[in-house]
mmCIF file with all atom_site columns, C-alpha atoms in Angstrom:
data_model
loop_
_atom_site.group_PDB
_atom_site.id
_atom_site.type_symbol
_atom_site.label_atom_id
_atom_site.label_alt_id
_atom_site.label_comp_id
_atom_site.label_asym_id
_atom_site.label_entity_id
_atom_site.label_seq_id
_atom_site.pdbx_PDB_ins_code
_atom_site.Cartn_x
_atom_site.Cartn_y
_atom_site.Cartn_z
_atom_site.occupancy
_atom_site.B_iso_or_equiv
_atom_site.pdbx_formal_charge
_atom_site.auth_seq_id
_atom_site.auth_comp_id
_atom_site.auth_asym_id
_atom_site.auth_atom_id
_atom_site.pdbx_PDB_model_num
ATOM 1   C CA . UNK O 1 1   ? 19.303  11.803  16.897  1.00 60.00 ? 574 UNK O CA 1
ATOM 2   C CA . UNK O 1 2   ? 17.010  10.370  19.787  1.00 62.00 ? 575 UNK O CA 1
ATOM 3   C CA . UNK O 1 3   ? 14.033  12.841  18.572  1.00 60.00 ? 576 UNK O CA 1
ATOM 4   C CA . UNK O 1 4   ? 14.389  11.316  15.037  1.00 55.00 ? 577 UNK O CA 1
ATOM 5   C CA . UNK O 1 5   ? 14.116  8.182   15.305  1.00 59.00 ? 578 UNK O CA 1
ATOM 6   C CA . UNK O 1 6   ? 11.052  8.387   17.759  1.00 64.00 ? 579 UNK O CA 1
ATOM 7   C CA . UNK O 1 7   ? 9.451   10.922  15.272  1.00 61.00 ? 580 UNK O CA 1
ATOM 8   C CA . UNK O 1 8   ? 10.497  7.837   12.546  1.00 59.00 ? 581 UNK O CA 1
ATOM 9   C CA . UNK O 1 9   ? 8.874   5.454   14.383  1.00 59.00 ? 582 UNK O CA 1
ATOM 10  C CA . UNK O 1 10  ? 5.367   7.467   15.735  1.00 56.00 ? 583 UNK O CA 1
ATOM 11  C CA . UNK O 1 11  ? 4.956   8.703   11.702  1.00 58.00 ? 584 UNK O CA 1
ATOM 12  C CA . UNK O 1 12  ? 5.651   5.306   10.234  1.00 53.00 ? 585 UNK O CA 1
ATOM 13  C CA . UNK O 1 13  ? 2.207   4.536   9.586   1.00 60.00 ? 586 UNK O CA 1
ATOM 14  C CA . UNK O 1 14  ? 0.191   7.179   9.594   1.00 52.00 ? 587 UNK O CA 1
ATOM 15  C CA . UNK O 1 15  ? -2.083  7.748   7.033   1.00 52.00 ? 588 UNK O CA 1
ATOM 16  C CA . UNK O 1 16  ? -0.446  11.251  6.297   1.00 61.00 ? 589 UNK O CA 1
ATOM 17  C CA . UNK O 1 17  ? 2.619   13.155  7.864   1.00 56.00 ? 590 UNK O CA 1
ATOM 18  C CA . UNK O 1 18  ? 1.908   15.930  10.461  1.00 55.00 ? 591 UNK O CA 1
ATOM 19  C CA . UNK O 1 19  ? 2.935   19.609  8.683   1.00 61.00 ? 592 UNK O CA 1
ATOM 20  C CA . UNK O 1 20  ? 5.354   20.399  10.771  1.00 64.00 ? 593 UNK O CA 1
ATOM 21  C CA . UNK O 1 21  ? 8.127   18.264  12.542  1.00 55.00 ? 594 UNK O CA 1
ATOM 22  C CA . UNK O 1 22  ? 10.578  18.734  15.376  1.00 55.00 ? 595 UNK O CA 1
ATOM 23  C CA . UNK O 1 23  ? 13.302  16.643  13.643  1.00 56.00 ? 596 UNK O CA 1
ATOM 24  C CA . UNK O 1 24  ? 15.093  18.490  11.284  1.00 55.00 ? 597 UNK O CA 1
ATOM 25  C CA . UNK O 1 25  ? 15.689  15.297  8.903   1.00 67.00 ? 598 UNK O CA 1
ATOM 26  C CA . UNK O 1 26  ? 12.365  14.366  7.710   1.00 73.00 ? 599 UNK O CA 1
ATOM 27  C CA . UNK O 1 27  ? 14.208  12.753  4.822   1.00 76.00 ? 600 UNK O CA 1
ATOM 28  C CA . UNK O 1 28  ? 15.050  9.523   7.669   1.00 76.00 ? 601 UNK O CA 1
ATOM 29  C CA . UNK O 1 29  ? 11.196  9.247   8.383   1.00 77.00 ? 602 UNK O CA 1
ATOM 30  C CA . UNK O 1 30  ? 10.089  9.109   4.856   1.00 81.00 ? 603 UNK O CA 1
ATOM 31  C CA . UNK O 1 31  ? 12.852  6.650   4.132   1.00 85.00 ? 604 UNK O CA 1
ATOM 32  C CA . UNK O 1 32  ? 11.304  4.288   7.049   1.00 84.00 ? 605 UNK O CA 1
ATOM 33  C CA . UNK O 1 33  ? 7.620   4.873   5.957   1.00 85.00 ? 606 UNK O CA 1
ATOM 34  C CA . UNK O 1 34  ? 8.628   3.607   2.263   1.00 92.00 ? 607 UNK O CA 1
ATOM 35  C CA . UNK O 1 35  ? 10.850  0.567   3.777   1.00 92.00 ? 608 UNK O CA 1
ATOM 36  C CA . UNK O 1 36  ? 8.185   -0.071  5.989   1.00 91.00 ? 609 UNK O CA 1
ATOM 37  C CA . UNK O 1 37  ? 5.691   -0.474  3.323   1.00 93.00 ? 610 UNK O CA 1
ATOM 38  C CA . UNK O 1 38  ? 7.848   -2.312  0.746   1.00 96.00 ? 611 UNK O CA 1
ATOM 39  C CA . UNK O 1 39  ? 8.000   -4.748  3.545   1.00 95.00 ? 612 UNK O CA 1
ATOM 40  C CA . UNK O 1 40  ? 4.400   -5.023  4.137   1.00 92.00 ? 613 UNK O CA 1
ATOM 41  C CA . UNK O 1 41  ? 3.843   -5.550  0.125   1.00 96.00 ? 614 UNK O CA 1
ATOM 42  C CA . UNK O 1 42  ? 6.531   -8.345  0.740   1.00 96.00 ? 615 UNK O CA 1
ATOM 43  C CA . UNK O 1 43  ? 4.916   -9.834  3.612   1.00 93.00 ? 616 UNK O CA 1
ATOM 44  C CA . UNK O 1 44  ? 1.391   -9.807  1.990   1.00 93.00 ? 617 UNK O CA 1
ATOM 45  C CA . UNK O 1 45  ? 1.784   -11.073 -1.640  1.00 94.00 ? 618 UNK O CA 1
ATOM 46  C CA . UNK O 1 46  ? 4.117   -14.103 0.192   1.00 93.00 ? 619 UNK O CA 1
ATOM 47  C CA . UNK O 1 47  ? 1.184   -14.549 2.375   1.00 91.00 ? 620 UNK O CA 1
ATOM 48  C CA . UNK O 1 48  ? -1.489  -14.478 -0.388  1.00 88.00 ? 621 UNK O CA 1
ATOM 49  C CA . UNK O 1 49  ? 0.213   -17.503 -2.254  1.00 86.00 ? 622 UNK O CA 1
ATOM 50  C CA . UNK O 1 50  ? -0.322  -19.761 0.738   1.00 86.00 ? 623 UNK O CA 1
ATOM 51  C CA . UNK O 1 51  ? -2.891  -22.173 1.118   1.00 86.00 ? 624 UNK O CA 1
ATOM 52  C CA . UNK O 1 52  ? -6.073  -19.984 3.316   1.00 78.00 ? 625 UNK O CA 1
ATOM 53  C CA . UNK O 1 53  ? -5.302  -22.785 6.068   1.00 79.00 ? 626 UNK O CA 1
ATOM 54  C CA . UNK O 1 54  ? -1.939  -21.456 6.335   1.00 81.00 ? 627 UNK O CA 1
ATOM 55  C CA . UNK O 1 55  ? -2.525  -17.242 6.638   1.00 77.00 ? 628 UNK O CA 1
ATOM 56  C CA . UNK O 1 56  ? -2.003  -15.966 9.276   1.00 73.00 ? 629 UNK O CA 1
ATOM 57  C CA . UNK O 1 57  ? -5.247  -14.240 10.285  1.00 72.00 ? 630 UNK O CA 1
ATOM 58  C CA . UNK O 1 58  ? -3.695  -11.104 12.065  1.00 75.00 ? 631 UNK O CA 1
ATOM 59  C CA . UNK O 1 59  ? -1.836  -10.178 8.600   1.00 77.00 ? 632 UNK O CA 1
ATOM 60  C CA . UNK O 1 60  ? -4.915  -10.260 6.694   1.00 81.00 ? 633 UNK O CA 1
ATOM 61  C CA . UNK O 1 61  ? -6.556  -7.869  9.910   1.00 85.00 ? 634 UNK O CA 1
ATOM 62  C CA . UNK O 1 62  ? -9.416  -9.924  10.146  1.00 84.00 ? 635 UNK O CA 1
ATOM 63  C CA . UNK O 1 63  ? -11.093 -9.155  6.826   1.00 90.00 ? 636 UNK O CA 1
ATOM 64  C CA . UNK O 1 64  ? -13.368 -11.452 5.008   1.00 88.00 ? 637 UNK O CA 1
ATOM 65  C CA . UNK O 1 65  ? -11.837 -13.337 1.619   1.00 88.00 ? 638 UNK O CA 1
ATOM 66  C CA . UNK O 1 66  ? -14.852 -12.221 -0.251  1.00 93.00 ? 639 UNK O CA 1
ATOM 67  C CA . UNK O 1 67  ? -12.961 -13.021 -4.016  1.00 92.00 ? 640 UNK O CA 1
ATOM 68  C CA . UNK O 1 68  ? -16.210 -11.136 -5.821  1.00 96.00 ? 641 UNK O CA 1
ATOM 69  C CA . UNK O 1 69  ? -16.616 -8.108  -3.429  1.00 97.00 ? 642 UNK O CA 1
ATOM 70  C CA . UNK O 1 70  ? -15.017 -4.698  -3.948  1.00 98.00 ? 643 UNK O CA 1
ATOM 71  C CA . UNK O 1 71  ? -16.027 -1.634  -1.415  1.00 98.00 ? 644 UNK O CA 1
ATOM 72  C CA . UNK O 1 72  ? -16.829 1.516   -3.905  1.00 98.00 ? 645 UNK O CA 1
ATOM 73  C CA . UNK O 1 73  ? -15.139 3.778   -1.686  1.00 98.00 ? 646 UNK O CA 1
ATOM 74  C CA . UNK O 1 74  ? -12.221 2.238   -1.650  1.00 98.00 ? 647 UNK O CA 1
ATOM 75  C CA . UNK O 1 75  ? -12.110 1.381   -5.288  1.00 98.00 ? 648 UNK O CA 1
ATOM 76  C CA . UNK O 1 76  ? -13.292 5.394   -5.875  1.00 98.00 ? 649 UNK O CA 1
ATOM 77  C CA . UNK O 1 77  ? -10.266 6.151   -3.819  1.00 98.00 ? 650 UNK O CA 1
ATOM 78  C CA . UNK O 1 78  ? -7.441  4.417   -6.175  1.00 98.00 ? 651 UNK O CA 1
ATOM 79  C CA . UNK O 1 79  ? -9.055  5.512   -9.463  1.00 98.00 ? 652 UNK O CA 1
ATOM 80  C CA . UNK O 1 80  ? -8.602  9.243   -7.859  1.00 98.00 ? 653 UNK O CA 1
ATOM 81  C CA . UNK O 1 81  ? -4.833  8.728   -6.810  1.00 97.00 ? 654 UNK O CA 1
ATOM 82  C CA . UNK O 1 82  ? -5.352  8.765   -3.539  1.00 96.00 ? 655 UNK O CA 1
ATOM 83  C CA . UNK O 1 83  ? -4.610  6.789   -0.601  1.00 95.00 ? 656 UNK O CA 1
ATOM 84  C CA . UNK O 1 84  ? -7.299  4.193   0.993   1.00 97.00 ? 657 UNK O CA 1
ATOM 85  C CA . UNK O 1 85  ? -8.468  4.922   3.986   1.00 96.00 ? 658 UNK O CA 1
ATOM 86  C CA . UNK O 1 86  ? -8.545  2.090   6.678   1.00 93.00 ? 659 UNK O CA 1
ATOM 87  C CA . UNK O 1 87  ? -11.767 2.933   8.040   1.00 95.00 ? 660 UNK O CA 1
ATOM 88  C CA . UNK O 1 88  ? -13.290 2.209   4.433   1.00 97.00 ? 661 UNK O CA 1
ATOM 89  C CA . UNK O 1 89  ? -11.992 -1.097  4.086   1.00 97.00 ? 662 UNK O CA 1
ATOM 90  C CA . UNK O 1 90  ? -14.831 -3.936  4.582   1.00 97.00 ? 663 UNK O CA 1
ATOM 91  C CA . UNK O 1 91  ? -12.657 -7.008  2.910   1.00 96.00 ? 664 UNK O CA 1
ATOM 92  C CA . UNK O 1 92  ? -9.876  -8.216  2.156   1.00 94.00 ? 665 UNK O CA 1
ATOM 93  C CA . UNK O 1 93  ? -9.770  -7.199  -1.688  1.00 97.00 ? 666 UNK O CA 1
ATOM 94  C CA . UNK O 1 94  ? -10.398 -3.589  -0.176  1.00 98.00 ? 667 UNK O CA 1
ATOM 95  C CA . UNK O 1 95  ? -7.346  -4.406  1.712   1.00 97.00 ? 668 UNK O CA 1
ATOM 96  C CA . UNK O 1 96  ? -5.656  -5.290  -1.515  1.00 97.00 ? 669 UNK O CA 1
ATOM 97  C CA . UNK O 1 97  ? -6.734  -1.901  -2.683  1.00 98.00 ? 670 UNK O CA 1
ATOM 98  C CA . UNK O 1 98  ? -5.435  0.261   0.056   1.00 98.00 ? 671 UNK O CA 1
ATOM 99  C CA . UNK O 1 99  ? -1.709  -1.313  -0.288  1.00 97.00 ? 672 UNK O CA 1
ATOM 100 C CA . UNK O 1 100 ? -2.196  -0.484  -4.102  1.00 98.00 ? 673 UNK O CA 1
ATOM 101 C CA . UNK O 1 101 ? -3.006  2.515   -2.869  1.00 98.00 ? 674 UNK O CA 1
ATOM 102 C CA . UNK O 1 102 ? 0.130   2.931   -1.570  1.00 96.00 ? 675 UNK O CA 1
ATOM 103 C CA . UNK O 1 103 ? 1.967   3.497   -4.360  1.00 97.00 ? 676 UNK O CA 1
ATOM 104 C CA . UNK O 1 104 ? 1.151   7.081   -4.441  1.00 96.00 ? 677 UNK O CA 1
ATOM 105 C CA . UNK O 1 105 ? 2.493   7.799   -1.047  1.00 92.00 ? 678 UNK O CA 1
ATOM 106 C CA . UNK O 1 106 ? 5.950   6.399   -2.115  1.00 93.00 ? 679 UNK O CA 1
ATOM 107 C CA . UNK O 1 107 ? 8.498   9.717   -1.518  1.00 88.00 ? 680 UNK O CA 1
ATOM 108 C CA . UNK O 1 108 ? 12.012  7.610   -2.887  1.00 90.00 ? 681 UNK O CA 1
ATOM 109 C CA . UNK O 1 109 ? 12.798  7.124   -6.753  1.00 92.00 ? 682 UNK O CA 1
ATOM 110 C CA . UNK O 1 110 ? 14.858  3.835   -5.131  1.00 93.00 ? 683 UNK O CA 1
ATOM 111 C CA . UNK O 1 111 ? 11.311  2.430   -3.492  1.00 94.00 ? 684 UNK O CA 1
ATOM 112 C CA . UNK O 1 112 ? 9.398   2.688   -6.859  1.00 95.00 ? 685 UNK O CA 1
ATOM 113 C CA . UNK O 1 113 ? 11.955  0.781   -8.146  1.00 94.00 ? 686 UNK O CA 1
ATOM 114 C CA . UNK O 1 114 ? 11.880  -1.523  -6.347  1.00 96.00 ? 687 UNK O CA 1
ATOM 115 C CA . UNK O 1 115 ? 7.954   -1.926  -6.349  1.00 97.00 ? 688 UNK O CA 1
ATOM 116 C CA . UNK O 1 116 ? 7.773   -2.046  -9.975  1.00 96.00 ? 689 UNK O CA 1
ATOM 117 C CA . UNK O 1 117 ? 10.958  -4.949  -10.381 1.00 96.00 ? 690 UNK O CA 1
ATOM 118 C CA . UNK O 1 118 ? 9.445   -6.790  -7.648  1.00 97.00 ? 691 UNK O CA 1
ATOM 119 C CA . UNK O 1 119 ? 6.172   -6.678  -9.022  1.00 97.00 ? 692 UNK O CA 1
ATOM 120 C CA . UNK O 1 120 ? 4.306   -6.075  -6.081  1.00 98.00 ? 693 UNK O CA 1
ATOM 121 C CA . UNK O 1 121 ? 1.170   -4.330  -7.385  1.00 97.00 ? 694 UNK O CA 1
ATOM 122 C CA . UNK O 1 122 ? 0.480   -6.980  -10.229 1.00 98.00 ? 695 UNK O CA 1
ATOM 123 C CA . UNK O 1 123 ? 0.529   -9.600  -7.895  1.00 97.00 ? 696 UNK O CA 1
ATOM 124 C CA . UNK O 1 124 ? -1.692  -7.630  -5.588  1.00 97.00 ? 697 UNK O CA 1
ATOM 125 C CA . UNK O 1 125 ? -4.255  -6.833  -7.829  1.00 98.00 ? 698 UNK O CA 1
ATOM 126 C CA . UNK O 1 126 ? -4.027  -10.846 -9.339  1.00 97.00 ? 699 UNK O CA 1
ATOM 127 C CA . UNK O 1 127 ? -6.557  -12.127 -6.686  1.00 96.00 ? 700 UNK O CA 1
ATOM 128 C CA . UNK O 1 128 ? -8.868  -8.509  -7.526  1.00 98.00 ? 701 UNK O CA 1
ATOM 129 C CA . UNK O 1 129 ? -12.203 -9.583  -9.796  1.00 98.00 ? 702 UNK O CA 1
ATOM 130 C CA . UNK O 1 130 ? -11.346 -9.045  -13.271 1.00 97.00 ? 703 UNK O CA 1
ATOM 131 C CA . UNK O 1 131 ? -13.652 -5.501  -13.939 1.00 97.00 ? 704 UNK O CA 1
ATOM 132 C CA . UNK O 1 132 ? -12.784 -3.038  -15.628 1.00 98.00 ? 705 UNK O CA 1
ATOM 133 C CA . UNK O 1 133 ? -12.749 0.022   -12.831 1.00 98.00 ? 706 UNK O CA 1
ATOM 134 C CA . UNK O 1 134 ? -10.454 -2.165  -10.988 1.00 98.00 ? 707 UNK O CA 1
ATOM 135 C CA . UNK O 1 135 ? -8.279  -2.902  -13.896 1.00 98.00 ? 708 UNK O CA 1
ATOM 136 C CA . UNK O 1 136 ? -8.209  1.160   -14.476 1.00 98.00 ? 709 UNK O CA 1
ATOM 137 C CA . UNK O 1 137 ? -7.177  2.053   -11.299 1.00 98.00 ? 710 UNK O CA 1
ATOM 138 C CA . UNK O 1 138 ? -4.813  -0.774  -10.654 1.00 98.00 ? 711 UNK O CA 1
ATOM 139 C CA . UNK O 1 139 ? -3.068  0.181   -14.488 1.00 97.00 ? 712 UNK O CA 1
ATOM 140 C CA . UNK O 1 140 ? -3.326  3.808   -13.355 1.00 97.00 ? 713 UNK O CA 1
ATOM 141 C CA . UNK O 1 141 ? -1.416  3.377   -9.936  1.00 97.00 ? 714 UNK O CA 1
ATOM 142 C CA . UNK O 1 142 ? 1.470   1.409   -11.972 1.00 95.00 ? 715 UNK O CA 1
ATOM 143 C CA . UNK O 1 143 ? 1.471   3.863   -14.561 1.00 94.00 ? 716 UNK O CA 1
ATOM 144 C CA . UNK O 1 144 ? 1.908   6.503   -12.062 1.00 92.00 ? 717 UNK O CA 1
ATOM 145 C CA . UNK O 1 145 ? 5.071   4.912   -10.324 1.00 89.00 ? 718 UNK O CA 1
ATOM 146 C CA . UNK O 1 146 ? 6.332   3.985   -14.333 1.00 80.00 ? 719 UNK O CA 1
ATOM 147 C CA . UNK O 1 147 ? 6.035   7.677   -15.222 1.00 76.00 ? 720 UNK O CA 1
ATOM 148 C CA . UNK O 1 148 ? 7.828   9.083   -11.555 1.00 67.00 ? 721 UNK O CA 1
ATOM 149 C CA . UNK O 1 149 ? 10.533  6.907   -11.919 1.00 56.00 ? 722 UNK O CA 1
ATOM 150 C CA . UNK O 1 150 ? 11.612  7.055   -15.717 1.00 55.00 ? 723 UNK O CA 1
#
């Protein structure tokens, strides 16, 4: 039990799981890594709906409100179905992307759900220029969850 729920806790974030694991559940970890990120979509779109004054800095990690600006890279990433790599993010709309991004890592039927009804992803993309590549990828990340959980 001890080895599980440090193995829960060191994978939580990471940008993909290690092949092998010493736990024998690796159900429990992929449970906490979608929790954990349903939480962070929480956290974020409450946080984008505040005055800037009132965001907290450390939950944005720092990166520029640049409304207009969208990294390629990470944009190139979504539209593949892939996840967004931290190190490519310049802004905070390439932040927006990553979490989008997201959505393909989810492992639970239960967590889609939950995404879509809470409408997490619309409301991230909301702030995202209005292009079309963005709108494709964003559409193309819902559609994704839409068509996993049916």
């Amino acid at each position: 039990e001890q080895l599980l729920i440090e193995e829960a806790v060191r994978f939580h974030n990471l940008l993909e799981l290690p092949g092998k694991f010493r736990s024998p559940d690796q159900l429990f970890i992929k449970l906490i890594r979608d929790a954990d990120k349903l939480d962070i979509w929480r956290v974020f779109t409450e946080l984008q709906n505040l005055p800037p004054h009132q965001r907290a800095s450390a939950a944005t990690l720092g990166f520029a409100d640049l409304p207009e600006v969208v990294s390629a890279a990470c944009l190139d990433s979504l539209a593949a179905g892939t996840i967004v790599r931290l190190d490519s993010v310049r802004t905070l709309n390439d932040l927006r992307l990553l979490q989008i991004s997201w959505a393909y890592d989810l492992t639970c039927a239960t967590a889609r759900k939950i995404l879509l009804e809470r409408g997490y992803i619309p409301a991230l993309a909301a702030p995202l220029p209005e292009r079309e590549d963005i709108g494709t990828a964003v559409s193309a990340a819902l559609s994704s969850l839409a068509a996993i959980s049916a």
